[in-house]
Short mmCIF file of C-alpha atoms and ligand atoms in Angstrom, two decimals:
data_model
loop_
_atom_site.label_atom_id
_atom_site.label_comp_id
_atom_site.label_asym_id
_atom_site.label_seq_id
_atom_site.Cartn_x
_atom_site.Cartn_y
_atom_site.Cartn_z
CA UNK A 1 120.55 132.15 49.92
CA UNK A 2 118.05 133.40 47.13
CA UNK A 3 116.07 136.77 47.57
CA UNK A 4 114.09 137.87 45.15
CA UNK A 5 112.43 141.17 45.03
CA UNK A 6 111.96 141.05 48.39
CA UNK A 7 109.33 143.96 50.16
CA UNK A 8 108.87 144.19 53.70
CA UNK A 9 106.42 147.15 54.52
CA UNK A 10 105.17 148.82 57.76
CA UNK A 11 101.28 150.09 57.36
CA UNK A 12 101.65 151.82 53.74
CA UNK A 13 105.36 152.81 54.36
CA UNK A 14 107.74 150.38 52.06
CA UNK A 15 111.06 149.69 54.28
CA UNK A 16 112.56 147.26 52.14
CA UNK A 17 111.76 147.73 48.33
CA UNK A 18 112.09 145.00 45.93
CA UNK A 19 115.74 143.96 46.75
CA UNK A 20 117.21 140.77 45.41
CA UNK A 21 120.06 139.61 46.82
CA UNK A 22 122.27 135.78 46.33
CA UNK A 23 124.39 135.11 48.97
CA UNK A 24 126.68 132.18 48.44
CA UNK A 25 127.73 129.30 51.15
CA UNK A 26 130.30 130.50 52.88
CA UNK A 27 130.04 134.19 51.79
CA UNK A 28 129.80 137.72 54.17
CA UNK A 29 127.62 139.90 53.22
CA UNK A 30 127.38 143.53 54.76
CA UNK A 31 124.02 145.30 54.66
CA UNK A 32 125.55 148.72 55.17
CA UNK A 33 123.39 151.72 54.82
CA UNK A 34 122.61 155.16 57.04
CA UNK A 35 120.06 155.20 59.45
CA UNK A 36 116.44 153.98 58.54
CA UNK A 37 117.77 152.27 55.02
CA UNK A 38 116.25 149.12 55.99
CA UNK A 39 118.79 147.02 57.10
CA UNK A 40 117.67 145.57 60.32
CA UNK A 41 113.71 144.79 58.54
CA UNK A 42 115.77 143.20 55.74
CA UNK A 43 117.39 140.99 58.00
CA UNK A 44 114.60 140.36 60.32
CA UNK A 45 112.21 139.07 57.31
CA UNK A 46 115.45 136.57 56.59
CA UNK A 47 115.59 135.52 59.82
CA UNK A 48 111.53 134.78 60.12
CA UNK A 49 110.98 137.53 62.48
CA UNK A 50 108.90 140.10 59.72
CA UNK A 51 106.82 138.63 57.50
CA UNK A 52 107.61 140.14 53.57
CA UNK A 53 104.52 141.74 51.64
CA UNK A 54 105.99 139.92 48.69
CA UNK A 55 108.71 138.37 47.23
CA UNK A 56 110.58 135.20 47.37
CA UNK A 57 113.24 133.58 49.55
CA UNK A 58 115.30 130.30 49.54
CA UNK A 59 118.27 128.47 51.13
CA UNK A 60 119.51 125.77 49.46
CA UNK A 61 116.51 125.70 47.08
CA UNK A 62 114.21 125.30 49.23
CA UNK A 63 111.59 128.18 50.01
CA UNK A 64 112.47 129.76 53.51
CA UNK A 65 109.30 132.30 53.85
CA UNK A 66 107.17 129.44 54.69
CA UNK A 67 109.18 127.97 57.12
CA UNK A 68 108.98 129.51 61.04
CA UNK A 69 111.62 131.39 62.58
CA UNK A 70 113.22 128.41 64.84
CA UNK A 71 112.79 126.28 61.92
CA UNK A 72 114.74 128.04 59.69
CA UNK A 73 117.57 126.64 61.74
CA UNK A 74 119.61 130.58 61.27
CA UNK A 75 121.93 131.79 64.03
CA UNK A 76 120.91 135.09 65.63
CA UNK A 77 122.87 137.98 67.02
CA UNK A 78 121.96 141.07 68.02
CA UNK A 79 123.92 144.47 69.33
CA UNK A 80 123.31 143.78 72.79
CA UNK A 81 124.20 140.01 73.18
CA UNK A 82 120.95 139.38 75.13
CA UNK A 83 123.19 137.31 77.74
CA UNK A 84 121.41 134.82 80.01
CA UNK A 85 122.75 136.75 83.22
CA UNK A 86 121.63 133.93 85.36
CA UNK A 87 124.33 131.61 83.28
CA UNK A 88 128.03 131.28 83.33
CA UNK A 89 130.21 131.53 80.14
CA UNK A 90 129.82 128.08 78.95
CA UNK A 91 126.50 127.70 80.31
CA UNK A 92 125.39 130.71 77.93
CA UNK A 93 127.13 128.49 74.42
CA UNK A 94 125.55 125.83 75.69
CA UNK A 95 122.41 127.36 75.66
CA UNK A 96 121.67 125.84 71.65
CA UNK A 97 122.79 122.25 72.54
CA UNK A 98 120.04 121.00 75.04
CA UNK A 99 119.28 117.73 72.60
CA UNK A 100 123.07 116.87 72.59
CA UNK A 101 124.78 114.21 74.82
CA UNK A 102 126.80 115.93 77.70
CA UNK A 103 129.85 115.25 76.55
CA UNK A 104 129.26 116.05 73.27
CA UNK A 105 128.18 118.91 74.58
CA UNK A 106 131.16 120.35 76.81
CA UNK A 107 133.38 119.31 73.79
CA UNK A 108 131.17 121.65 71.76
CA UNK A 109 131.57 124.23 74.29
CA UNK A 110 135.39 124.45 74.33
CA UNK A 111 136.03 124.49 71.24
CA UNK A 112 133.48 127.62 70.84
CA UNK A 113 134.85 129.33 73.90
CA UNK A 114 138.62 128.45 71.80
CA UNK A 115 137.21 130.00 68.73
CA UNK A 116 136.51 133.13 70.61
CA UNK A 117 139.77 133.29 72.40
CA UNK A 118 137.89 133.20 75.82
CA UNK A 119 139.13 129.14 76.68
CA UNK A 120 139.63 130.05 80.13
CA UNK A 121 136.43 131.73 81.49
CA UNK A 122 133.80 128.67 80.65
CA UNK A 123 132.71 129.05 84.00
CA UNK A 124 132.62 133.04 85.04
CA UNK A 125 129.62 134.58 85.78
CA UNK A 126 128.58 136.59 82.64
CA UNK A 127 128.16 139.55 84.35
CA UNK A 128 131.72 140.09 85.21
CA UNK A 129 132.35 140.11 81.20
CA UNK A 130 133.68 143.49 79.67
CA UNK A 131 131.39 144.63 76.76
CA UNK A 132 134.05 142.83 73.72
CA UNK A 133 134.18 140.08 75.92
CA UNK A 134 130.03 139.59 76.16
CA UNK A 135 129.88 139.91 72.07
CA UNK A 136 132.59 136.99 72.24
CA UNK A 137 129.83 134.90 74.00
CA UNK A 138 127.34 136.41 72.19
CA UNK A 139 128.81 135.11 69.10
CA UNK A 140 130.06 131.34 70.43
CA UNK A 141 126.72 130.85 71.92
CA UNK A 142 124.89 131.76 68.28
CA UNK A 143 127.58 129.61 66.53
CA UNK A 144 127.66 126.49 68.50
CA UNK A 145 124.66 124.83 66.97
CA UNK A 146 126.38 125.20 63.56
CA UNK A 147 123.77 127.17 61.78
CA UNK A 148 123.30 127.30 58.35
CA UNK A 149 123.16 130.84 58.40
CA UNK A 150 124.33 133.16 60.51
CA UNK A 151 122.57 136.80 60.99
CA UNK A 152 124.32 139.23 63.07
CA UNK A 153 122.64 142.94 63.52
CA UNK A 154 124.83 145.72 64.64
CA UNK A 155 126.97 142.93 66.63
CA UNK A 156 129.65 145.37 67.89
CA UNK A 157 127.55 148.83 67.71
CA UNK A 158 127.58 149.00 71.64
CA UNK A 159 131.49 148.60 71.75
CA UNK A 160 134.06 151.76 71.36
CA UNK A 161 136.00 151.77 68.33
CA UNK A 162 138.42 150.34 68.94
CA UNK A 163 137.11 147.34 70.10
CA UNK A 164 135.18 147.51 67.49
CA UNK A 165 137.91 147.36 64.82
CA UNK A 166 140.01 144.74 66.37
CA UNK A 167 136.16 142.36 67.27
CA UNK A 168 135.65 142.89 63.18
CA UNK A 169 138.52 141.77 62.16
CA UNK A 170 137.98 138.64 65.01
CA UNK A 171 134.25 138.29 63.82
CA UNK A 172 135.30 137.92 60.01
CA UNK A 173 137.96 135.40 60.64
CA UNK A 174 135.36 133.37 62.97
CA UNK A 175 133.04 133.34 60.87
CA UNK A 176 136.05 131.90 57.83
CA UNK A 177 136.87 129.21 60.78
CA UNK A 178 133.60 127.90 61.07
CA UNK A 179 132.80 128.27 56.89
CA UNK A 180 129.20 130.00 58.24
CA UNK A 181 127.18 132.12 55.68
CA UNK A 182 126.98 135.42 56.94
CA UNK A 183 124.49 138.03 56.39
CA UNK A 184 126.01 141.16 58.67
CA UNK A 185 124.38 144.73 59.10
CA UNK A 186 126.08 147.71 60.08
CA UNK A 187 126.00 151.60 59.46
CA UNK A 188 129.54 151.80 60.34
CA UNK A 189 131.70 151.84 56.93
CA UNK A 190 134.64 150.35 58.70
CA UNK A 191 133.40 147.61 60.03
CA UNK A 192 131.54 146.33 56.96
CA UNK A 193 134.88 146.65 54.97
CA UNK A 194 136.32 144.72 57.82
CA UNK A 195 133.80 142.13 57.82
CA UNK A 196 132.51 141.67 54.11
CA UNK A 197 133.30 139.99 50.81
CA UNK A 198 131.30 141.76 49.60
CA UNK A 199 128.59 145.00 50.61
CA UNK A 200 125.55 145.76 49.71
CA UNK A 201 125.03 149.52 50.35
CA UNK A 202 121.22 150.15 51.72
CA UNK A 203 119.08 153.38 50.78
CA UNK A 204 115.87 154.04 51.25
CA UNK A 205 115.20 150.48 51.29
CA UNK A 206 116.56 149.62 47.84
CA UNK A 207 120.46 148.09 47.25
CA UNK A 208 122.15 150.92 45.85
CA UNK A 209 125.26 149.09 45.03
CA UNK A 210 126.50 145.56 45.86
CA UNK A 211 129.89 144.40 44.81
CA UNK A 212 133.33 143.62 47.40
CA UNK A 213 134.90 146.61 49.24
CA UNK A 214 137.15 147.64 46.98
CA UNK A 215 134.83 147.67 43.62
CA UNK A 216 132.45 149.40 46.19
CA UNK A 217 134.80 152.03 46.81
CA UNK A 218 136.53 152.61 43.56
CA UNK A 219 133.23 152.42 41.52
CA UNK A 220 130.42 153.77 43.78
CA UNK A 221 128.02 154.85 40.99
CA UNK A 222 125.83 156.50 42.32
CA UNK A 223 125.93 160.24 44.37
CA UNK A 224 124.12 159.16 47.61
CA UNK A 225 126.10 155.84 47.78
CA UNK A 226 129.43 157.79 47.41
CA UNK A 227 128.69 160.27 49.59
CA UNK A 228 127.33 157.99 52.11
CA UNK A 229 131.06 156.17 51.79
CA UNK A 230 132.76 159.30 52.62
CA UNK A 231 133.59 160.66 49.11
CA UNK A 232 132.49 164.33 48.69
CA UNK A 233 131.99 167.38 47.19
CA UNK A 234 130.69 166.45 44.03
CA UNK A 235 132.54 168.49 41.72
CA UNK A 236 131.37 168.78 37.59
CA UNK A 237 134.41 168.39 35.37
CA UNK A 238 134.49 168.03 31.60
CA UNK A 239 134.05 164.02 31.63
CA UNK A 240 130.99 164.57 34.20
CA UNK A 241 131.01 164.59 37.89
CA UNK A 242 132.87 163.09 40.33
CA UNK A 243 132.86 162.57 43.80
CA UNK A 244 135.89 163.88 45.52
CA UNK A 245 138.02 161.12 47.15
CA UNK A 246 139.07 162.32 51.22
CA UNK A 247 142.87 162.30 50.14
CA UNK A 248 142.44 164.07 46.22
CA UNK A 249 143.55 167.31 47.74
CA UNK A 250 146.74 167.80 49.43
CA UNK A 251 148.78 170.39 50.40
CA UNK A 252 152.74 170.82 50.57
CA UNK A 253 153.54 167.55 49.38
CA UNK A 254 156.57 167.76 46.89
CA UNK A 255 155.89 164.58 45.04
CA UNK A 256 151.66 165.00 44.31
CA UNK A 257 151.16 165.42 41.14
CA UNK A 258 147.59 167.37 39.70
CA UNK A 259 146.20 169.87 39.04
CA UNK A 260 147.55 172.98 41.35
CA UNK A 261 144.67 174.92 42.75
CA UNK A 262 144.02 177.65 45.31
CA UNK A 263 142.26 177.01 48.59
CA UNK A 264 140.69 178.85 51.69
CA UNK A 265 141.14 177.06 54.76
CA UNK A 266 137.98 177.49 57.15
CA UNK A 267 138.93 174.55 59.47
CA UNK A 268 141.90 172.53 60.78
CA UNK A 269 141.76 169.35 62.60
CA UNK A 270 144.77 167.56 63.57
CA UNK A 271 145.00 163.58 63.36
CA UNK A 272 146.79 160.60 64.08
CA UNK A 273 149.60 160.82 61.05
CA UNK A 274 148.10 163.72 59.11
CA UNK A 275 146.14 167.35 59.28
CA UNK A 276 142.53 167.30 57.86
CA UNK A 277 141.51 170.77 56.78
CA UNK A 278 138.15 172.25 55.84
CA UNK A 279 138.31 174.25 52.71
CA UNK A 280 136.80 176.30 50.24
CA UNK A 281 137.15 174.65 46.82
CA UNK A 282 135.23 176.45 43.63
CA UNK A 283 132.52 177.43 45.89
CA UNK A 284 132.07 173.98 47.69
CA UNK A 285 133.41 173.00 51.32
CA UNK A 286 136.07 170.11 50.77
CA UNK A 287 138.90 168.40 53.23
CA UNK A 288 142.25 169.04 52.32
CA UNK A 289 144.98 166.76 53.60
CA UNK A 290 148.55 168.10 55.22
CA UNK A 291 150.51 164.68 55.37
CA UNK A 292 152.23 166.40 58.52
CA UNK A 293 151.34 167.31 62.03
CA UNK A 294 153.71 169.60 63.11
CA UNK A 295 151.42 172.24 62.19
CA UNK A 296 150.52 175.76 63.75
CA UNK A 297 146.21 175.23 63.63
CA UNK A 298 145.40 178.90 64.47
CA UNK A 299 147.98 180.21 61.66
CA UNK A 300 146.65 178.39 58.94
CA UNK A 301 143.20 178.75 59.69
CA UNK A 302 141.07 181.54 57.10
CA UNK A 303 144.71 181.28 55.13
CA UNK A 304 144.69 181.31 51.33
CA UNK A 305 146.87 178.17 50.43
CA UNK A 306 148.46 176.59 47.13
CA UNK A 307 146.99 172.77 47.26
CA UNK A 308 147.41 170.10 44.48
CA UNK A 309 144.08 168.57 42.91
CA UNK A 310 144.75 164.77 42.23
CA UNK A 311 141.35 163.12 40.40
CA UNK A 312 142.70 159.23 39.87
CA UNK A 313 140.88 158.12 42.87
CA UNK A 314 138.11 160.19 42.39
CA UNK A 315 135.46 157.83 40.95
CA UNK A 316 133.18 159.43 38.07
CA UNK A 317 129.78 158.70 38.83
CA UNK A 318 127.07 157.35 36.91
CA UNK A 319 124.08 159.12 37.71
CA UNK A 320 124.28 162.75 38.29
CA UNK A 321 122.46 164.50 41.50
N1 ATP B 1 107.97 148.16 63.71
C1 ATP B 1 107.97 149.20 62.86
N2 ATP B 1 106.84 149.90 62.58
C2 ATP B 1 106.84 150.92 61.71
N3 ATP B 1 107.93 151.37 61.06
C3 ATP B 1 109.07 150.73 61.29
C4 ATP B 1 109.16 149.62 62.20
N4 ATP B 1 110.45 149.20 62.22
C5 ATP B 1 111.13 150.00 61.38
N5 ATP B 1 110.32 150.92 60.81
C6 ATP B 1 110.70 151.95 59.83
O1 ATP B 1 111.25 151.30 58.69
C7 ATP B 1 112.41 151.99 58.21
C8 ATP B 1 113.61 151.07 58.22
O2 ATP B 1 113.95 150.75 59.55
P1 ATP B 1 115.16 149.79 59.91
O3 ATP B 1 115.19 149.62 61.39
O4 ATP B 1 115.09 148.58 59.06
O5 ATP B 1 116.39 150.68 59.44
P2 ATP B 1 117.94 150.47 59.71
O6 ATP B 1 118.61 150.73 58.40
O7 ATP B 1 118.18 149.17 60.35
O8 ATP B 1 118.24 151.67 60.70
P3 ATP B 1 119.20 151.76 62.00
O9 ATP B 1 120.61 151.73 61.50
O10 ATP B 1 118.83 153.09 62.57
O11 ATP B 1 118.85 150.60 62.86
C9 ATP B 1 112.56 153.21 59.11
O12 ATP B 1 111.97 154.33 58.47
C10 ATP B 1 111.80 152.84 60.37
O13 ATP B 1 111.28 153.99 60.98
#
């Protein structure tokens, strides 16, 4: 899939700016991005369902703009699996194979129900489906006429999060089984590193940074893409500024190694494995990380601490704020 400086605009307001993207057979892509970036009219114009101001678009080659939305032959799925309620299970994945013969059909139908790890419910009613279990469908139902393309918008934002990590993880190796081209939006950081070979991180409209999770997250670039990531404050050292990784500062661990520095503790969360603590740092709030649990919450809070400054995972940025 070829974009090139795609726009997709609303009246006068621009909500998709000039982004080129290549997506290659077989690939995942993540459009991840805050609120209003642009990722759902970015993947509506792919999937026929905007019409771009300008720009170009192919699969295969062949120009795609021109082509209507059932045409374009593109798997849909959407947060809320838009169910046919008055359907079972396997009538729902059957929904895309009307022009097949029957048996091909219910062949077709097993083997997506297998996929999704729901072989035995082909013929429940889909309203007795937990909300994991209706995304399953959801996702068998868009798959089973083999798409070229598959485009998947917020697929799991409706689920809890845990059922959200472990659906991901199911989604992306899916998706592997049946060798579909992915494009996959989601303002959930997890998920897309779950999900994606690679990310392209939405803002304001514009790709901000594209690359695979990891040179994502050790190379953000840029201030609003790092901070968007989780990385923060940005603090100005002598080889420019960097955005503060969540783990750089840690307190009474032995073994760190860095710079020792003095903190003010203003807040103190305990997690699972590890206490997160809000902290004054050179003027800036930051999170300071106790690699232990067993803490007392109330005696540490407004404490002045010894913490050790680690900067290796810290990524220097390229463009100051
Ligand atoms: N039909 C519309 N008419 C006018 N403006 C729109 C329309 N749809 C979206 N917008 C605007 O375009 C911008 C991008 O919206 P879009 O839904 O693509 O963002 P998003 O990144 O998918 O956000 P979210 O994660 O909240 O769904 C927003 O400012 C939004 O208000």
């Amino acid at each position: 899939m070829e974009i090139q400086d795609l726009t997709v605009s609303y009246g006068s307001y621009r909500a998709v700016r000039s982004v080129s993207l290549t997506v290659d057979q077989g690939e995942i892509v993540a459009l991840l991005g805050p609120s209003g970036s642009g990722k759902s009219t970015l993947l509506r114009a792919i999937a026929g369902l905007e019409t771009p101001t300008s720009g170009t678009m192919s699969w295969n080659g062949e120009d795609v703009i021109s082509v209507p939305v059932h045409r374009r032959g593109f798997g849909l799925m959407f947060q809320d699996g838009q169910l046919f309620a008055h359907r079972s299970v396997g009538g729902n994945v059957a929904y895309g194979l009307a022009s097949r013969p029957k048996t091909e059909r219910a062949r077709r139908v097993a083997e997506m129900l297998e996929l999704v790890r729901l072989g035995e419910m082909a013929d429940r009613a889909v309203t007795s489906l937990s909300g994991g279990q209706a995304q399953r469908v959801a996702l068998a139902r868009a798959l089973a006429p083999n798409p070229s393309v598959m485009l998947l918008d917020e697929p799991l934002s409706s689920l809890d999060r845990a059922m959200r990590e472990r659906l991901a993880s199911d989604i992306r190796t899916i998706l592997k089984a049946s060798g579909s081209t992915a494009i996959y939006v989601t303002h959930d950081q997890d998920e897309a590193f779950t999900v994606a070979d690679r990310i392209a991180v939405l803002i304001d409209g514009e790709i901000a940074r594209i690359g695979t999770p990891a040179e994502v997250w050790r190379d953000p670039q840029r201030a609003d893409v790092a901070e968007f990531l989780g990385y923060g404050p940005l603090l100005t050292t002598d080889e420019g500024v960097r955005a503060l990784a969540p783990d750089a500062l840690t307190i009474g661990d032995e073994s760190a190694s860095g710079l020792p520095v003095e903190v003010d503790v203003r807040d103190v969360r305990v997690r699972r494995g590890y206490t997160d603590l809000v902290v004054t740092l050179e003027g800036h709030d930051a999170r300071a990380r106790i690699h232990r649990t067993d803490v007392d919450p109330d005696e540490l809070m407004g404490a002045r601490l010894s913490a050790v400054l680690d900067l290796a995972a810290s990524p220097l940025l390229r463009e100051e704020k």
